[in-house]
mmCIF file with all atom_site columns, C-alpha atoms in Angstrom:
data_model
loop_
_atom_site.group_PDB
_atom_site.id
_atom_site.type_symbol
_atom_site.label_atom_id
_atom_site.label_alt_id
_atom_site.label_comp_id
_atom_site.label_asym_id
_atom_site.label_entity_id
_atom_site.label_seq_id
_atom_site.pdbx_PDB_ins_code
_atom_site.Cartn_x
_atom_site.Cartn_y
_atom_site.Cartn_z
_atom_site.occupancy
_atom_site.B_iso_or_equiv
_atom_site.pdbx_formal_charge
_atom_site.auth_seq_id
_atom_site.auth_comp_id
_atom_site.auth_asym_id
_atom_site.auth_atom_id
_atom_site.pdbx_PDB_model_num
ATOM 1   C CA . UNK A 1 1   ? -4.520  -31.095 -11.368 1.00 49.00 ? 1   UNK A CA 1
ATOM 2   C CA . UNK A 1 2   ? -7.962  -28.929 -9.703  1.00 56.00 ? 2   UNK A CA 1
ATOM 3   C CA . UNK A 1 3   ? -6.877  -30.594 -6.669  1.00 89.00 ? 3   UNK A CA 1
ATOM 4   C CA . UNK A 1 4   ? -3.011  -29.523 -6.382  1.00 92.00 ? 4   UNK A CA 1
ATOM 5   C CA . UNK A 1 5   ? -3.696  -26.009 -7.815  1.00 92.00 ? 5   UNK A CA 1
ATOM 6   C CA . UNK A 1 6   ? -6.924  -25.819 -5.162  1.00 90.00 ? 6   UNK A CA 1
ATOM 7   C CA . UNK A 1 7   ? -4.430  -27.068 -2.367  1.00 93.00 ? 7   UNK A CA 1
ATOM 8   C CA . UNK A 1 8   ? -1.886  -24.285 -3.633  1.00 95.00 ? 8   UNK A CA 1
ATOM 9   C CA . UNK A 1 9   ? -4.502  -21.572 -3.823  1.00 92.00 ? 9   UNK A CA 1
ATOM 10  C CA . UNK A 1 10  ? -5.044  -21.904 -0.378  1.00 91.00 ? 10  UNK A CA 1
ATOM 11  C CA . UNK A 1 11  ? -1.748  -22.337 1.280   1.00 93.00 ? 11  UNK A CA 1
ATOM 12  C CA . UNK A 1 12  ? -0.918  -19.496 -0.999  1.00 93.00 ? 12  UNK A CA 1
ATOM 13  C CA . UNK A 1 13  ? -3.482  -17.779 1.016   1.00 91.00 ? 13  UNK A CA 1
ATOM 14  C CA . UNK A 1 14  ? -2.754  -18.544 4.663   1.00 92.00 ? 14  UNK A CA 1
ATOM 15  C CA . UNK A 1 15  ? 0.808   -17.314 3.317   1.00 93.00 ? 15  UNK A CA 1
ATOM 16  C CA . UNK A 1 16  ? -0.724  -14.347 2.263   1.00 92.00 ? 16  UNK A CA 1
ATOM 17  C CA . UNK A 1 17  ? -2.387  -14.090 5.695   1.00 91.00 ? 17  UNK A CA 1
ATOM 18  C CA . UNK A 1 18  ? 0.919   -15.163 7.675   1.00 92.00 ? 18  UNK A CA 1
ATOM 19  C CA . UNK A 1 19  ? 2.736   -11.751 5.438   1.00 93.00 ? 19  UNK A CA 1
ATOM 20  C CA . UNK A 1 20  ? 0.176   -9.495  6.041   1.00 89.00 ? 20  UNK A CA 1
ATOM 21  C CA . UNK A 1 21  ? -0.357  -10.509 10.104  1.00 90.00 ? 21  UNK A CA 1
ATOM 22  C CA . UNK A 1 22  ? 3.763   -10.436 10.614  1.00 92.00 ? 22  UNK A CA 1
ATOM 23  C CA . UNK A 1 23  ? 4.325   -6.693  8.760   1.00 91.00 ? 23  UNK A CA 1
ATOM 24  C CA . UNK A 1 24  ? 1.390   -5.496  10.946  1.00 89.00 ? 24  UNK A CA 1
ATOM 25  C CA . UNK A 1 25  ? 2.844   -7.581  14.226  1.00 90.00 ? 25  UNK A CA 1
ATOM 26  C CA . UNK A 1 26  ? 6.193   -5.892  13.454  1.00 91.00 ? 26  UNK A CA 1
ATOM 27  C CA . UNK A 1 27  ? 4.982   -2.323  12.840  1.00 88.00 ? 27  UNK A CA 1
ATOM 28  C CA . UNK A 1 28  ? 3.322   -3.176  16.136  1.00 87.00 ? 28  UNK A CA 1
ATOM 29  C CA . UNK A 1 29  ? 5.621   -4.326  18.855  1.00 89.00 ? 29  UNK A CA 1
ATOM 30  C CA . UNK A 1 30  ? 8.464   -2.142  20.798  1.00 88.00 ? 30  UNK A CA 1
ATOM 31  C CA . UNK A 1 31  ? 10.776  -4.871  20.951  1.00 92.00 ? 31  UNK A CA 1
ATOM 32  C CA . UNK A 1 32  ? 13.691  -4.135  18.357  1.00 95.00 ? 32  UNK A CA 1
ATOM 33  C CA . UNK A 1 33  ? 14.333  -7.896  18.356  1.00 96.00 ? 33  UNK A CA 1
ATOM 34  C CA . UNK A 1 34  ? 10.628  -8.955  17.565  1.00 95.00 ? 34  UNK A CA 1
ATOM 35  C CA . UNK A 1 35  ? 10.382  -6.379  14.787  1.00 96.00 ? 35  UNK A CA 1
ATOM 36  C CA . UNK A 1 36  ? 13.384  -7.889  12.962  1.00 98.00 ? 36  UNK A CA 1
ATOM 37  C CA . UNK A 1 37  ? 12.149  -11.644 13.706  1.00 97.00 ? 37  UNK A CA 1
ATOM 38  C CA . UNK A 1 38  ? 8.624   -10.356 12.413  1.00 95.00 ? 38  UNK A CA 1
ATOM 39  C CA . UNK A 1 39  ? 10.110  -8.008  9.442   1.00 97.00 ? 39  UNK A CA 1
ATOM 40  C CA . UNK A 1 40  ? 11.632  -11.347 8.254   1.00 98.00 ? 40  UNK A CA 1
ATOM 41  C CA . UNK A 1 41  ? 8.660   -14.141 8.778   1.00 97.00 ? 41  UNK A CA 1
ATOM 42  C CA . UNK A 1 42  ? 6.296   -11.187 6.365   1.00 96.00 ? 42  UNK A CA 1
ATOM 43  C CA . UNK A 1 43  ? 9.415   -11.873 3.816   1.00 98.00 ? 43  UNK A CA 1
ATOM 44  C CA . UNK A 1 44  ? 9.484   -15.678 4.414   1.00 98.00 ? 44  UNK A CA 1
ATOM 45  C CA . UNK A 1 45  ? 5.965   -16.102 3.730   1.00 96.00 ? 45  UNK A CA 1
ATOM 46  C CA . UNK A 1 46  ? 5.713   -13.473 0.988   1.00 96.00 ? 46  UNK A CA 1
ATOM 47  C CA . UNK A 1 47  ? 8.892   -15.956 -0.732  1.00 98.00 ? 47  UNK A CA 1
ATOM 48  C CA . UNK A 1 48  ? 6.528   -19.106 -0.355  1.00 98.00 ? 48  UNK A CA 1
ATOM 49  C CA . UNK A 1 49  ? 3.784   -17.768 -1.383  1.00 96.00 ? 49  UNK A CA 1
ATOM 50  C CA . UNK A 1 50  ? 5.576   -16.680 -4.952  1.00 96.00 ? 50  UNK A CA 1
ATOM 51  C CA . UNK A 1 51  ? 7.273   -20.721 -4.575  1.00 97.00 ? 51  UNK A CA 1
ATOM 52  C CA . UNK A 1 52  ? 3.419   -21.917 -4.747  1.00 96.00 ? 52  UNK A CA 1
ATOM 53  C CA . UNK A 1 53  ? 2.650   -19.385 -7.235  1.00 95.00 ? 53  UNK A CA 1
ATOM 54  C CA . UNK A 1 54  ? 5.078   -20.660 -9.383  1.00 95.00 ? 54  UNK A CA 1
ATOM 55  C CA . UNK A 1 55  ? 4.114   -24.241 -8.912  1.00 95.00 ? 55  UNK A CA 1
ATOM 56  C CA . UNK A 1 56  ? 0.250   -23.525 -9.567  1.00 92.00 ? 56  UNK A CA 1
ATOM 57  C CA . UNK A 1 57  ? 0.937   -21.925 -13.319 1.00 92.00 ? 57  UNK A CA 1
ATOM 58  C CA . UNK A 1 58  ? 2.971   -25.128 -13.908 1.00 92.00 ? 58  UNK A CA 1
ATOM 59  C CA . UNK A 1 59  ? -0.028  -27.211 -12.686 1.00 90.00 ? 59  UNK A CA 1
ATOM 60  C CA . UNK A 1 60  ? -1.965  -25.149 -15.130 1.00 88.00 ? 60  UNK A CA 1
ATOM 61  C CA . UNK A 1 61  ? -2.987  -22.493 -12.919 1.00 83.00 ? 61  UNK A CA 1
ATOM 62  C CA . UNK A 1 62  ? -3.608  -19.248 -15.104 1.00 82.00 ? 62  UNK A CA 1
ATOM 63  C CA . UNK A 1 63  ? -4.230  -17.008 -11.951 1.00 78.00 ? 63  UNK A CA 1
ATOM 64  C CA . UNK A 1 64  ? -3.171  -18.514 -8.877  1.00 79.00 ? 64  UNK A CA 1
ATOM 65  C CA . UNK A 1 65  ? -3.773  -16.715 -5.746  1.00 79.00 ? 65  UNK A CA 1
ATOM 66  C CA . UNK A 1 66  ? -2.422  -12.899 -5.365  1.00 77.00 ? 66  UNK A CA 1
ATOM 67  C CA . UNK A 1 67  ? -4.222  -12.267 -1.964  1.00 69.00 ? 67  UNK A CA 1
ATOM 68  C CA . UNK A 1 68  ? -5.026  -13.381 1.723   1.00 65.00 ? 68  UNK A CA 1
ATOM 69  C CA . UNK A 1 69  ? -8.229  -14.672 2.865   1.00 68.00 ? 69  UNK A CA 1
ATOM 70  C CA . UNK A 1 70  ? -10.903 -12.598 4.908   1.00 68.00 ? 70  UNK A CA 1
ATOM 71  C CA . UNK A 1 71  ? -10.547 -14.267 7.503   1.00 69.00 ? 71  UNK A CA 1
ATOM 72  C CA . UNK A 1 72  ? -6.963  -13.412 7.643   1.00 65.00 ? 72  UNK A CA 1
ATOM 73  C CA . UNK A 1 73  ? -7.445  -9.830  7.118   1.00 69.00 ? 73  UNK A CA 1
ATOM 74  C CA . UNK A 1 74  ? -10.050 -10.478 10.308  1.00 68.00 ? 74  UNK A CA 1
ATOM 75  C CA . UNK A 1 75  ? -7.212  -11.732 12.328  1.00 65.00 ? 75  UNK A CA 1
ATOM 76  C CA . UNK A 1 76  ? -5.053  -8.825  11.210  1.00 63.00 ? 76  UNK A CA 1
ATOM 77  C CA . UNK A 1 77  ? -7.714  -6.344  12.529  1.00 64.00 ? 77  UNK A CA 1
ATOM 78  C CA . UNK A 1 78  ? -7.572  -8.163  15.951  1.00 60.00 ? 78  UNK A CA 1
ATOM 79  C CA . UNK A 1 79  ? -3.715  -7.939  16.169  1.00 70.00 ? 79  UNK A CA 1
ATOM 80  C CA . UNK A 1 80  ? -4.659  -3.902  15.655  1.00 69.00 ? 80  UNK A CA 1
ATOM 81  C CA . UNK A 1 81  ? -7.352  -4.343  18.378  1.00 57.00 ? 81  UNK A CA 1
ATOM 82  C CA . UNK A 1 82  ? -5.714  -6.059  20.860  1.00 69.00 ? 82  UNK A CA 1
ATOM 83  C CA . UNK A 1 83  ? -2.591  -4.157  20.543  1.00 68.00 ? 83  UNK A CA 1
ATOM 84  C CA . UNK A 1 84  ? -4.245  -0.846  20.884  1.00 52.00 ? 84  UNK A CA 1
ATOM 85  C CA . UNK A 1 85  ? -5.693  -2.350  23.669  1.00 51.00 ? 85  UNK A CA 1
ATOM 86  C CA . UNK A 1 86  ? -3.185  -3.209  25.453  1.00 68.00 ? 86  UNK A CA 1
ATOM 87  C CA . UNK A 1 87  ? -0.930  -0.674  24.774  1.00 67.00 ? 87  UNK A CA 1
ATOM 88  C CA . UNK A 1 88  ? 1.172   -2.617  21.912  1.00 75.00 ? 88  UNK A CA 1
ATOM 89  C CA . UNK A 1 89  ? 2.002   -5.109  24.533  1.00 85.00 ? 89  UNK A CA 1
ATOM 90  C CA . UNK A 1 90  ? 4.122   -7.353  22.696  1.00 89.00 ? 90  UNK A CA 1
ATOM 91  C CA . UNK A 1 91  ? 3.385   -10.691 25.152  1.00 88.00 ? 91  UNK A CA 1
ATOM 92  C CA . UNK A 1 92  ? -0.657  -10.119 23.208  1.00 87.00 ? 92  UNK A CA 1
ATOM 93  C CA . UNK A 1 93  ? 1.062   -9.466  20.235  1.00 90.00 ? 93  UNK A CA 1
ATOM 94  C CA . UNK A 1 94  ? 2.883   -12.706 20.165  1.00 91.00 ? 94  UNK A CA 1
ATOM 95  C CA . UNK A 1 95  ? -0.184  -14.641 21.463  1.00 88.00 ? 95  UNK A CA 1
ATOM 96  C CA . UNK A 1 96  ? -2.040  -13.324 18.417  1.00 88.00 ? 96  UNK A CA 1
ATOM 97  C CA . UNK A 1 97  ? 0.765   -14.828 16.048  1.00 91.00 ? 97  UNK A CA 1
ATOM 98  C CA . UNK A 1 98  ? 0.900   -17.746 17.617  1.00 89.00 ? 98  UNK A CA 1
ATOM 99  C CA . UNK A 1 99  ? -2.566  -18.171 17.024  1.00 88.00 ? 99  UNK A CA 1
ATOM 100 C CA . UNK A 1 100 ? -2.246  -17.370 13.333  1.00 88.00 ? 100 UNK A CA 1
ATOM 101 C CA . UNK A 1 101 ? 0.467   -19.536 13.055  1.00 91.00 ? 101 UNK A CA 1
ATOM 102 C CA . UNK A 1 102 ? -1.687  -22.120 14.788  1.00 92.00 ? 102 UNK A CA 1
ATOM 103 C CA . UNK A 1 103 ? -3.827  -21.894 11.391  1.00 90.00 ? 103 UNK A CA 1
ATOM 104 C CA . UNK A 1 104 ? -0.594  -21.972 9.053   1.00 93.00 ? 104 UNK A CA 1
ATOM 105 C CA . UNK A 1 105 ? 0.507   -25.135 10.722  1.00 95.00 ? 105 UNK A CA 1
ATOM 106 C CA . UNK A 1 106 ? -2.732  -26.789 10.444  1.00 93.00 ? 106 UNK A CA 1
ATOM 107 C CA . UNK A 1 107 ? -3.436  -25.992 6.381   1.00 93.00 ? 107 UNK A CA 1
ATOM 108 C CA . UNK A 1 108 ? -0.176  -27.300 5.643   1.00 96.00 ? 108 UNK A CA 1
ATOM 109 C CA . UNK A 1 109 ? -0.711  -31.169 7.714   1.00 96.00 ? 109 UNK A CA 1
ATOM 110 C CA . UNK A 1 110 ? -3.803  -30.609 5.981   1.00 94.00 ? 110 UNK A CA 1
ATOM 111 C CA . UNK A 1 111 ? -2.430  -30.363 2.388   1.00 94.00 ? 111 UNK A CA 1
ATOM 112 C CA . UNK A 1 112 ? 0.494   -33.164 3.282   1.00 95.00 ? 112 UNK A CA 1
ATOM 113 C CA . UNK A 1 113 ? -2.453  -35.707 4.839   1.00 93.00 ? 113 UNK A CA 1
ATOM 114 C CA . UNK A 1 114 ? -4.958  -35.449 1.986   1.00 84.00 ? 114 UNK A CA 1
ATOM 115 C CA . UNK A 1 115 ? -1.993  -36.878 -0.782  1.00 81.00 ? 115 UNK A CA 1
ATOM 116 C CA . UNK A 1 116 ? -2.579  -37.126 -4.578  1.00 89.00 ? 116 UNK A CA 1
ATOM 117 C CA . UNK A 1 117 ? -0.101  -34.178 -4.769  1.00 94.00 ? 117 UNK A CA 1
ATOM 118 C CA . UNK A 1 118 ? 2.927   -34.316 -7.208  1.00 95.00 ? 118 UNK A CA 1
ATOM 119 C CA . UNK A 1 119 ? 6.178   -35.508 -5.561  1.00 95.00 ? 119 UNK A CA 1
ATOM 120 C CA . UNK A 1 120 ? 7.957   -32.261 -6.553  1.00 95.00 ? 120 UNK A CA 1
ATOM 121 C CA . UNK A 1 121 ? 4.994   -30.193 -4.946  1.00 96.00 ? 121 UNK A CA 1
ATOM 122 C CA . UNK A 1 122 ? 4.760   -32.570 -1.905  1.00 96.00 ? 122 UNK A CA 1
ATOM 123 C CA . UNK A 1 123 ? 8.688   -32.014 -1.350  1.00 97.00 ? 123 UNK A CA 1
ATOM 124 C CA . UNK A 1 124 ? 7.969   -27.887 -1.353  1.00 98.00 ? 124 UNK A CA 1
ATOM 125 C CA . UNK A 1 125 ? 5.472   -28.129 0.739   1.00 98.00 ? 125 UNK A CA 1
ATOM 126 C CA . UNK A 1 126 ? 7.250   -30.311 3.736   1.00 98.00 ? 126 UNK A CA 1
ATOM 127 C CA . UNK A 1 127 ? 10.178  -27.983 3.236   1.00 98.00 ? 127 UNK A CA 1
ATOM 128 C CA . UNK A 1 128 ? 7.795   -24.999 3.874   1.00 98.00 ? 128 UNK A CA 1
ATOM 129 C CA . UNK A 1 129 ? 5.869   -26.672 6.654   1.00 98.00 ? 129 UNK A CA 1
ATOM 130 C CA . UNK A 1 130 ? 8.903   -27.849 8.215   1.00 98.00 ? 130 UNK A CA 1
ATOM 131 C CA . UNK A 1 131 ? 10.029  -23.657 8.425   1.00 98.00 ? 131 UNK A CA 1
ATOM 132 C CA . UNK A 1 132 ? 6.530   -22.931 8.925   1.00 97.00 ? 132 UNK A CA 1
ATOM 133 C CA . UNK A 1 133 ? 6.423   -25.043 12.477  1.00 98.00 ? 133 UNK A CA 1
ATOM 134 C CA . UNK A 1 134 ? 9.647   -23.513 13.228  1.00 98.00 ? 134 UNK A CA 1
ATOM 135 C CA . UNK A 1 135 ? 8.007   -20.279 13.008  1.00 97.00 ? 135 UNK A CA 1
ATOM 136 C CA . UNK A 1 136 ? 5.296   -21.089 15.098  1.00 96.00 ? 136 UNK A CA 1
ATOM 137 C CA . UNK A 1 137 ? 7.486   -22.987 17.939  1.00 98.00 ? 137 UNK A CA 1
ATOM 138 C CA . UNK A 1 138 ? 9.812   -19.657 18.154  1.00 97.00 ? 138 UNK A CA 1
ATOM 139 C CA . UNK A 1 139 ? 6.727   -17.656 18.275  1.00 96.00 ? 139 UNK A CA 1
ATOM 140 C CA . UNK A 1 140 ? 5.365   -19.415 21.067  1.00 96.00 ? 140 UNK A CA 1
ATOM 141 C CA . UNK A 1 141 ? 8.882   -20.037 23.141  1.00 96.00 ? 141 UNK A CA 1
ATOM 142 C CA . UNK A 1 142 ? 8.679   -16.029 22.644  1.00 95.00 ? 142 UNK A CA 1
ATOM 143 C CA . UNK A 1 143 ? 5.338   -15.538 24.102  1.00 93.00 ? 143 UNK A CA 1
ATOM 144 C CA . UNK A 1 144 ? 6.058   -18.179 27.511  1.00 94.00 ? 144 UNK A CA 1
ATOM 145 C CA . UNK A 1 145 ? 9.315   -16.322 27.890  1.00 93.00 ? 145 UNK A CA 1
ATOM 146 C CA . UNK A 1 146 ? 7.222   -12.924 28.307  1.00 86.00 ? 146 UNK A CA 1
ATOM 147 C CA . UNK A 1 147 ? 4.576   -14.645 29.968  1.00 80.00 ? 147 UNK A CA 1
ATOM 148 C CA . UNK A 1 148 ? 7.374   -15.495 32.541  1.00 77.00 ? 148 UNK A CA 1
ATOM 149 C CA . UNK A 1 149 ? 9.128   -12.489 33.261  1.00 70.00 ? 149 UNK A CA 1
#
């Protein structure tokens, strides 16, 4: 049980991370299109992180994770840097989520690969990795396209 609701704390944090990092991308970029995309991966992330909330109190979890980590609030203040330096460019921007997501991806193989997880948690957790890569391939097929132009 310390296991699954440590292993939930922290996704629940790289979550938190991904929500804070995607409101600040989309407040961000000038691309009306990449403000909606990143306006909806904040709310995606903000949903799994209350999904992992929920399954931490049932683990036994009296006060599962409300928060990101510093690091993540770090890698929100360079998404502010390099975007003010760069003029909000939005191909930097994208680079930067990438790279978060990059971090997202890897917690959750992480979580999968070390097992000893409940069934019903393992199942939430491949669904949310599954949209989680999906997130980060889109991200990155957004940043090339830029890159090429």
């Amino acid at each position: 049980m310390k296991n699954t609701t440590s292993v939930l704390n922290d996704l629940i944090e790289t979550l938190k991370d991904g929500e804070e990092g995607f409101r600040a991308a989309a407040e961000d970029v000038q691309s009306g299109e990449l403000k909606k995309l990143f306006g909806e991966y904040s709310r995606q992330r903000s949903q799994f992180a209350a999904e992992l909330q929920t399954l931490a109190q049932a683990e036994g979890e009296n006060d599962p994770e409300t928060s990101g980590s510093v690091a993540g609030a770090l890698h929100r203040g360079w998404i502010d840097l390099k975007a003010a330096l760069t003029t909000k460019n939005d191909h930097a921007i994208l680079a930067e989520c990438e790279r978060g997501e990059d971090s997202a991806v890897a917690a959750y193989r992480k979580a999968l690969a070390d097992g000893g997880l409940p069934s019903h948690v393992t199942a939430t957790l491949q669904t949310q990795s599954t949209a989680v890569q999906a997130a980060h391939d889109r991200v990155r097929n957004l940043r090339d396209s830029l890159a090429a132009k």
